[in-house]
PDB file of C-alpha atoms and ligand atoms in Angstrom:
ATOM      1  CA  UNK A 790      -0.107   0.036  -0.072  1.00 97.00           C
ATOM      2  CA  UNK A 791       1.403   3.335  -0.995  1.00 98.00           C
ATOM      3  CA  UNK A 792       0.420   6.166   1.314  1.00 98.00           C
ATOM      4  CA  UNK A 793       1.571   9.541   2.781  1.00 98.00           C
ATOM      5  CA  UNK A 794       3.989   9.144   5.684  1.00 98.00           C
ATOM      6  CA  UNK A 795       2.551   9.729   9.182  1.00 98.00           C
ATOM      7  CA  UNK A 796       4.599  10.748  12.177  1.00 97.00           C
ATOM      8  CA  UNK A 797       4.520   7.210  13.542  1.00 98.00           C
ATOM      9  CA  UNK A 798       6.608   6.174  10.419  1.00 98.00           C
ATOM     10  CA  UNK A 799       9.611   8.302  11.535  1.00 98.00           C
ATOM     11  CA  UNK A 800      11.622   5.660  13.492  1.00 98.00           C
ATOM     12  CA  UNK A 801      11.076   3.017  10.499  1.00 98.00           C
ATOM     13  CA  UNK A 802      12.066   5.612   8.093  1.00 98.00           C
ATOM     14  CA  UNK A 803      15.208   6.298   9.779  1.00 98.00           C
ATOM     15  CA  UNK A 804      16.011   2.555  10.217  1.00 98.00           C
ATOM     16  CA  UNK A 805      15.200   1.838   6.529  1.00 98.00           C
ATOM     17  CA  UNK A 806      17.242   4.841   5.358  1.00 98.00           C
ATOM     18  CA  UNK A 807      20.400   3.528   7.274  1.00 98.00           C
ATOM     19  CA  UNK A 808      19.922  -0.015   5.833  1.00 98.00           C
ATOM     20  CA  UNK A 809      19.599   1.258   2.197  1.00 98.00           C
ATOM     21  CA  UNK A 810      22.166   3.778   2.423  1.00 98.00           C
ATOM     22  CA  UNK A 811      24.709   1.441   3.900  1.00 98.00           C
ATOM     23  CA  UNK A 812      23.952  -1.360   1.489  1.00 98.00           C
ATOM     24  CA  UNK A 813      24.159   1.127  -1.372  1.00 97.00           C
ATOM     25  CA  UNK A 814      27.297   2.975  -0.378  1.00 96.00           C
ATOM     26  CA  UNK A 815      29.244   0.975   2.415  1.00 96.00           C
ATOM     27  CA  UNK A 816      30.424  -1.517  -0.148  1.00 95.00           C
ATOM     28  CA  UNK A 817      33.802  -2.069   1.168  1.00 95.00           C
ATOM     29  CA  UNK A 818      32.584  -2.225   4.865  1.00 97.00           C
ATOM     30  CA  UNK A 819      32.152   0.341   7.429  1.00 97.00           C
ATOM     31  CA  UNK A 820      34.399   3.241   8.334  1.00 95.00           C
ATOM     32  CA  UNK A 821      33.902   6.064  10.513  1.00 96.00           C
ATOM     33  CA  UNK A 822      32.874   8.659   8.164  1.00 95.00           C
ATOM     34  CA  UNK A 823      30.128   6.406   6.867  1.00 96.00           C
ATOM     35  CA  UNK A 824      28.948   5.343  10.359  1.00 97.00           C
ATOM     36  CA  UNK A 825      28.807   8.951  11.539  1.00 97.00           C
ATOM     37  CA  UNK A 826      26.901   9.982   8.492  1.00 96.00           C
ATOM     38  CA  UNK A 827      24.051   7.562   8.787  1.00 98.00           C
ATOM     39  CA  UNK A 828      23.634   7.837  12.582  1.00 98.00           C
ATOM     40  CA  UNK A 829      23.473  11.738  12.344  1.00 98.00           C
ATOM     41  CA  UNK A 830      21.531  12.146   9.160  1.00 97.00           C
ATOM     42  CA  UNK A 831      18.996   9.482   9.454  1.00 98.00           C
ATOM     43  CA  UNK A 832      17.164   9.966  12.971  1.00 98.00           C
ATOM     44  CA  UNK A 833      13.648   9.576  14.065  1.00 98.00           C
ATOM     45  CA  UNK A 834      13.528  13.293  15.122  1.00 98.00           C
ATOM     46  CA  UNK A 835      14.888  14.440  11.562  1.00 98.00           C
ATOM     47  CA  UNK A 836      11.975  12.244   9.997  1.00 98.00           C
ATOM     48  CA  UNK A 837       9.426  13.613  12.288  1.00 98.00           C
ATOM     49  CA  UNK A 838      10.288  17.094  11.277  1.00 98.00           C
ATOM     50  CA  UNK A 839      10.379  16.131   7.671  1.00 98.00           C
ATOM     51  CA  UNK A 840       6.936  14.574   7.579  1.00 98.00           C
ATOM     52  CA  UNK A 841       5.558  17.666   9.201  1.00 98.00           C
ATOM     53  CA  UNK A 842       7.213  20.237   6.952  1.00 97.00           C
ATOM     54  CA  UNK A 843       4.961  21.597   4.204  1.00 97.00           C
ATOM     55  CA  UNK A 844       7.871  21.932   1.736  1.00 98.00           C
ATOM     56  CA  UNK A 845       8.313  18.116   1.820  1.00 98.00           C
ATOM     57  CA  UNK A 846       5.929  15.256   0.952  1.00 98.00           C
ATOM     58  CA  UNK A 847       7.105  11.785   2.115  1.00 98.00           C
ATOM     59  CA  UNK A 848       5.329   8.859   0.634  1.00 98.00           C
ATOM     60  CA  UNK A 849       5.802   5.279   1.983  1.00 98.00           C
ATOM     61  CA  UNK A 850       5.209   1.870   0.633  1.00 98.00           C
ATOM     62  CA  UNK A 851       3.942  -0.515   3.342  1.00 98.00           C
ATOM     63  CA  UNK A 852       3.586  -4.274   2.782  1.00 98.00           C
ATOM     64  CA  UNK A 853       1.776  -6.363   5.434  1.00 97.00           C
ATOM     65  CA  UNK A 854       2.441  -3.708   8.021  1.00 97.00           C
ATOM     66  CA  UNK A 855       6.029  -3.242   7.317  1.00 98.00           C
ATOM     67  CA  UNK A 856       7.793  -0.195   5.736  1.00 98.00           C
ATOM     68  CA  UNK A 857       9.642  -1.361   2.493  1.00 98.00           C
ATOM     69  CA  UNK A 858      10.347   1.886   0.673  1.00 98.00           C
ATOM     70  CA  UNK A 859       9.715   5.503   0.551  1.00 99.00           C
ATOM     71  CA  UNK A 860      10.186   8.608  -1.524  1.00 99.00           C
ATOM     72  CA  UNK A 861      10.831  12.225  -0.246  1.00 98.00           C
ATOM     73  CA  UNK A 862       9.852  15.164  -2.429  1.00 98.00           C
ATOM     74  CA  UNK A 863      11.334  18.852  -1.860  1.00 98.00           C
ATOM     75  CA  UNK A 864       8.881  21.431  -3.322  1.00 98.00           C
ATOM     76  CA  UNK A 865      11.205  24.253  -2.378  1.00 97.00           C
ATOM     77  CA  UNK A 866      14.432  23.339  -4.149  1.00 96.00           C
ATOM     78  CA  UNK A 867      13.878  24.480  -7.661  1.00 95.00           C
ATOM     79  CA  UNK A 868      16.208  24.165 -10.532  1.00 96.00           C
ATOM     80  CA  UNK A 869      16.121  25.663 -14.040  1.00 95.00           C
ATOM     81  CA  UNK A 870      14.858  22.272 -15.389  1.00 95.00           C
ATOM     82  CA  UNK A 871      12.253  21.245 -13.028  1.00 97.00           C
ATOM     83  CA  UNK A 872      10.625  22.922  -9.743  1.00 97.00           C
ATOM     84  CA  UNK A 873      10.397  19.860  -7.667  1.00 98.00           C
ATOM     85  CA  UNK A 874      13.352  17.764  -6.270  1.00 98.00           C
ATOM     86  CA  UNK A 875      12.969  13.961  -5.731  1.00 98.00           C
ATOM     87  CA  UNK A 876      15.165  14.162  -2.805  1.00 98.00           C
ATOM     88  CA  UNK A 877      15.168  10.335  -1.885  1.00 98.00           C
ATOM     89  CA  UNK A 878      13.926   7.207  -3.377  1.00 98.00           C
ATOM     90  CA  UNK A 879      14.787   4.089  -1.253  1.00 98.00           C
ATOM     91  CA  UNK A 880      13.515   0.636  -1.372  1.00 98.00           C
ATOM     92  CA  UNK A 881      14.668  -2.097   0.868  1.00 98.00           C
ATOM     93  CA  UNK A 882      16.946  -4.517  -1.150  1.00 98.00           C
ATOM     94  CA  UNK A 883      14.673  -7.558  -0.413  1.00 98.00           C
ATOM     95  CA  UNK A 884      11.904  -5.681  -2.408  1.00 98.00           C
ATOM     96  CA  UNK A 885      13.952  -4.466  -5.169  1.00 98.00           C
ATOM     97  CA  UNK A 886      12.846  -5.368  -8.741  1.00 98.00           C
ATOM     98  CA  UNK A 887       9.297  -5.621  -7.898  1.00 98.00           C
ATOM     99  CA  UNK A 888       8.033  -2.345  -9.305  1.00 98.00           C
ATOM    100  CA  UNK A 889       7.889  -0.398  -5.919  1.00 98.00           C
ATOM    101  CA  UNK A 890      10.528   2.175  -7.109  1.00 98.00           C
ATOM    102  CA  UNK A 891       8.555   2.750 -10.245  1.00 98.00           C
ATOM    103  CA  UNK A 892       5.317   3.174  -8.330  1.00 98.00           C
ATOM    104  CA  UNK A 893       6.749   5.489  -5.711  1.00 98.00           C
ATOM    105  CA  UNK A 894       8.201   7.576  -8.608  1.00 98.00           C
ATOM    106  CA  UNK A 895       4.806   7.740 -10.365  1.00 98.00           C
ATOM    107  CA  UNK A 896       3.206   8.848  -7.238  1.00 98.00           C
ATOM    108  CA  UNK A 897       5.811  11.500  -6.888  1.00 98.00           C
ATOM    109  CA  UNK A 898       5.143  12.806 -10.337  1.00 98.00           C
ATOM    110  CA  UNK A 899       1.469  13.023  -9.542  1.00 98.00           C
ATOM    111  CA  UNK A 900       2.084  14.805  -6.289  1.00 98.00           C
ATOM    112  CA  UNK A 901       4.362  17.411  -8.242  1.00 98.00           C
ATOM    113  CA  UNK A 902       1.395  17.793 -10.791  1.00 98.00           C
ATOM    114  CA  UNK A 903      -1.156  18.346  -8.217  1.00 98.00           C
ATOM    115  CA  UNK A 904       0.842  20.709  -6.186  1.00 97.00           C
ATOM    116  CA  UNK A 905       2.689  22.685  -9.022  1.00 96.00           C
ATOM    117  CA  UNK A 906       0.667  21.910 -12.020  1.00 97.00           C
ATOM    118  CA  UNK A 907       3.573  19.913 -13.771  1.00 97.00           C
ATOM    119  CA  UNK A 908       4.991  16.442 -13.160  1.00 98.00           C
ATOM    120  CA  UNK A 909       8.631  17.310 -13.949  1.00 98.00           C
ATOM    121  CA  UNK A 910      11.118  16.178 -11.286  1.00 98.00           C
ATOM    122  CA  UNK A 911      14.927  16.621 -10.763  1.00 98.00           C
ATOM    123  CA  UNK A 912      17.211  14.607  -8.663  1.00 98.00           C
ATOM    124  CA  UNK A 913      20.912  14.172  -7.853  1.00 98.00           C
ATOM    125  CA  UNK A 914      22.685  10.726  -7.807  1.00 98.00           C
ATOM    126  CA  UNK A 915      26.089   9.459  -7.001  1.00 97.00           C
ATOM    127  CA  UNK A 916      27.848   8.967 -10.433  1.00 97.00           C
ATOM    128  CA  UNK A 917      28.911   5.449  -9.365  1.00 96.00           C
ATOM    129  CA  UNK A 918      25.287   4.352  -8.255  1.00 97.00           C
ATOM    130  CA  UNK A 919      24.967   2.592 -11.639  1.00 97.00           C
ATOM    131  CA  UNK A 920      21.800   0.770 -10.732  1.00 97.00           C
ATOM    132  CA  UNK A 921      20.027   3.789  -9.668  1.00 98.00           C
ATOM    133  CA  UNK A 922      21.214   5.714 -12.841  1.00 98.00           C
ATOM    134  CA  UNK A 923      20.066   2.800 -15.112  1.00 98.00           C
ATOM    135  CA  UNK A 924      16.619   2.811 -13.329  1.00 98.00           C
ATOM    136  CA  UNK A 925      16.204   6.450 -13.662  1.00 98.00           C
ATOM    137  CA  UNK A 926      17.122   6.497 -17.327  1.00 98.00           C
ATOM    138  CA  UNK A 927      14.652   3.795 -18.012  1.00 98.00           C
ATOM    139  CA  UNK A 928      12.041   6.064 -16.282  1.00 98.00           C
ATOM    140  CA  UNK A 929      12.768   8.697 -18.706  1.00 98.00           C
ATOM    141  CA  UNK A 930      15.357  10.873 -16.814  1.00 98.00           C
ATOM    142  CA  UNK A 931      18.242  12.494 -18.733  1.00 98.00           C
ATOM    143  CA  UNK A 932      21.388  13.958 -17.497  1.00 98.00           C
ATOM    144  CA  UNK A 933      21.658  17.681 -17.199  1.00 96.00           C
ATOM    145  CA  UNK A 934      24.442  18.572 -15.063  1.00 97.00           C
ATOM    146  CA  UNK A 935      26.726  17.369 -12.102  1.00 97.00           C
ATOM    147  CA  UNK A 936      28.376  18.815  -9.081  1.00 96.00           C
ATOM    148  CA  UNK A 937      31.304  17.659  -6.913  1.00 96.00           C
ATOM    149  CA  UNK A 938      31.013  17.255  -3.250  1.00 95.00           C
ATOM    150  CA  UNK A 939      33.316  16.251  -0.402  1.00 94.00           C
ATOM    151  CA  UNK A 940      32.625  13.256   1.856  1.00 92.00           C
ATOM    152  CA  UNK A 941      35.072  11.742   4.382  1.00 85.00           C
ATOM    153  CA  UNK A 942      37.806  13.801   3.145  1.00 88.00           C
ATOM    154  CA  UNK A 943      37.437  12.551  -0.488  1.00 89.00           C
ATOM    155  CA  UNK A 944      36.062  14.373  -3.596  1.00 95.00           C
ATOM    156  CA  UNK A 945      33.019  12.762  -5.324  1.00 95.00           C
ATOM    157  CA  UNK A 946      30.647  13.532  -8.094  1.00 97.00           C
ATOM    158  CA  UNK A 947      26.839  13.597  -8.146  1.00 97.00           C
ATOM    159  CA  UNK A 948      24.921  13.670 -11.494  1.00 98.00           C
ATOM    160  CA  UNK A 949      21.912  15.723 -11.862  1.00 98.00           C
ATOM    161  CA  UNK A 950      18.990  14.123 -13.833  1.00 98.00           C
ATOM    162  CA  UNK A 951      15.718  15.517 -14.791  1.00 98.00           C
ATOM    163  CA  UNK A 952      12.468  14.149 -16.404  1.00 98.00           C
ATOM    164  CA  UNK A 953      10.689  16.780 -18.272  1.00 96.00           C
ATOM    165  CA  UNK A 954       7.201  16.392 -19.620  1.00 92.00           C
TER     166      UNK A 954
HETATM  167  C1  COA B1228      16.981   2.451  -7.616  1.00 75.73           C
HETATM  168  C2  COA B1228      15.670   1.886  -6.874  1.00 75.73           C
HETATM  169  C3  COA B1228      14.994   3.024  -6.083  1.00 75.73           C
HETATM  170  C4  COA B1228      14.854   1.167  -7.612  1.00 75.73           C
HETATM  171  O1  COA B1228      13.855   0.710  -7.107  1.00 75.73           O
HETATM  172  P1  COA B1228      12.966  -0.798  -7.458  1.00 75.73           P
HETATM  173  O2  COA B1228      11.835  -0.898  -6.576  1.00 75.73           O
HETATM  174  O3  COA B1228      14.100  -1.923  -7.463  1.00 75.73           O
HETATM  175  O4  COA B1228      12.620  -0.401  -8.825  1.00 75.73           O
HETATM  176  P2  COA B1228      11.629  -1.162  -9.835  1.00 75.73           P
HETATM  177  O5  COA B1228      11.370  -2.486  -9.402  1.00 75.73           O
HETATM  178  O6  COA B1228      10.455  -0.310 -10.042  1.00 75.73           O
HETATM  179  O7  COA B1228      12.358  -1.195 -11.143  1.00 75.73           O
HETATM  180  C5  COA B1228      13.604  -1.884 -11.125  1.00 75.73           C
HETATM  181  C6  COA B1228      13.621  -2.823 -12.417  1.00 75.73           C
HETATM  182  O8  COA B1228      12.845  -3.949 -12.102  1.00 75.73           O
HETATM  183  C7  COA B1228      11.918  -4.171 -13.162  1.00 75.73           C
HETATM  184  N1  COA B1228      10.685  -4.772 -12.607  1.00 75.73           N
HETATM  185  C8  COA B1228      10.723  -6.108 -12.031  1.00 75.73           C
HETATM  186  N2  COA B1228       9.480  -6.280 -11.595  1.00 75.73           N
HETATM  187  C9  COA B1228       8.724  -5.340 -11.854  1.00 75.73           C
HETATM  188  C10 COA B1228       7.308  -5.090 -11.722  1.00 75.73           C
HETATM  189  N3  COA B1228       6.466  -6.005 -10.941  1.00 75.73           N
HETATM  190  N4  COA B1228       6.638  -3.810 -11.999  1.00 75.73           N
HETATM  191  C11 COA B1228       7.492  -2.988 -12.631  1.00 75.73           C
HETATM  192  N5  COA B1228       8.868  -3.111 -12.772  1.00 75.73           N
HETATM  193  C12 COA B1228       9.451  -4.270 -12.475  1.00 75.73           C
HETATM  194  C13 COA B1228      11.628  -2.794 -13.743  1.00 75.73           C
HETATM  195  O9  COA B1228      11.492  -2.907 -15.145  1.00 75.73           O
HETATM  196  C14 COA B1228      12.969  -2.228 -13.574  1.00 75.73           C
HETATM  197  O10 COA B1228      13.829  -2.395 -14.666  1.00 75.73           O
HETATM  198  P3  COA B1228      14.645  -1.093 -15.293  1.00 75.73           P
HETATM  199  O11 COA B1228      15.554  -0.649 -14.077  1.00 75.73           O
HETATM  200  O12 COA B1228      15.543  -1.840 -16.272  1.00 75.73           O
HETATM  201  O13 COA B1228      13.712  -0.284 -15.637  1.00 75.73           O
HETATM  202  C15 COA B1228      16.237   0.894  -5.816  1.00 75.73           C
HETATM  203  O14 COA B1228      16.900  -0.133  -6.283  1.00 75.73           O
HETATM  204  C16 COA B1228      16.880   1.405  -4.419  1.00 75.73           C
HETATM  205  O15 COA B1228      16.323   1.775  -3.534  1.00 75.73           O
HETATM  206  N6  COA B1228      18.329   1.554  -4.559  1.00 75.73           N
HETATM  207  C17 COA B1228      19.160   1.959  -3.362  1.00 75.73           C
HETATM  208  C18 COA B1228      19.032   3.304  -3.075  1.00 75.73           C
HETATM  209  C19 COA B1228      19.175   4.177  -4.205  1.00 75.73           C
HETATM  210  O16 COA B1228      20.358   4.061  -4.927  1.00 75.73           O
HETATM  211  N7  COA B1228      18.372   5.094  -4.455  1.00 75.73           N
HETATM  212  C20 COA B1228      18.526   6.162  -5.477  1.00 75.73           C
HETATM  213  C21 COA B1228      19.601   7.216  -5.060  1.00 75.73           C
HETATM  214  S1  COA B1228      19.249   8.497  -5.805  1.00 75.73           S
END
C-alpha cells in the first residue's frame, strides 16, 4: 500500500534509510565517516520534522504492516529544469525489482503535478550508483549536470538528472 507518511513512521524511516544507504554505499565495509553520516543524518527526530514540513512530501510503501520503501519530495529546491526535487527514493533490497520504485516515482510525479501543475522532477545521484542511474534513465530521466562534493575527506561527483514532460 502506497500512502503519505505519518509521524508514527519516523523511526522506521530512519532505520530503513540507514539500511538502504549502507547497502548502497558501504560496499567495502564500514568506516567512521560512513557510520557517523548515517547515525546523524537518519534519525527519528529528523524524519518527524520532515513529515511535518509543508515543503516536503514523504510517501511510503507498506507491505503487510512493514515499511519497505519511501520517497521524499522537496517542493522548495527549484532548478531551471524542474521545480520539484525527488530528494530520496529508497526501496529495501529484499523488495527491489518488484516495481515499488517505479510506483513511488509515478506517485511523486502525480504529487508534483497536483501541487505545482507539472509532473517534472529533478534529482541528484552518486555517479557510481549505476543501478539507480540505469533505473532513472529507463524511467525517462536524462542527465543535465553534475556537481562535486566532499565526503570523508574525498572528492566525489553527483549527477543531476531530470525528467521533463
Ligand atoms: C533504484 C531503486 C529506487 C529502484 O527501485 P526498485 O523498486 O528496485 O525499482 P523497480 O522494481 O520499480 O524497477 C527496477 C527494475 O525492475 C523491473 N521490474 C521487475 N518487476 C517489476 C514489476 N512488477 N513492475 C515494474 N517493474 C518491475 C523494472 O522494469 C525495472 O527495470 P529497469 O531498471 O531496467 O527499468 C532501488 O533499487 C533502491 O532503492 N536502490 C538503493 C537506493 C538508491 O540508490 N536510491 C537512488 C539514489 S538517488
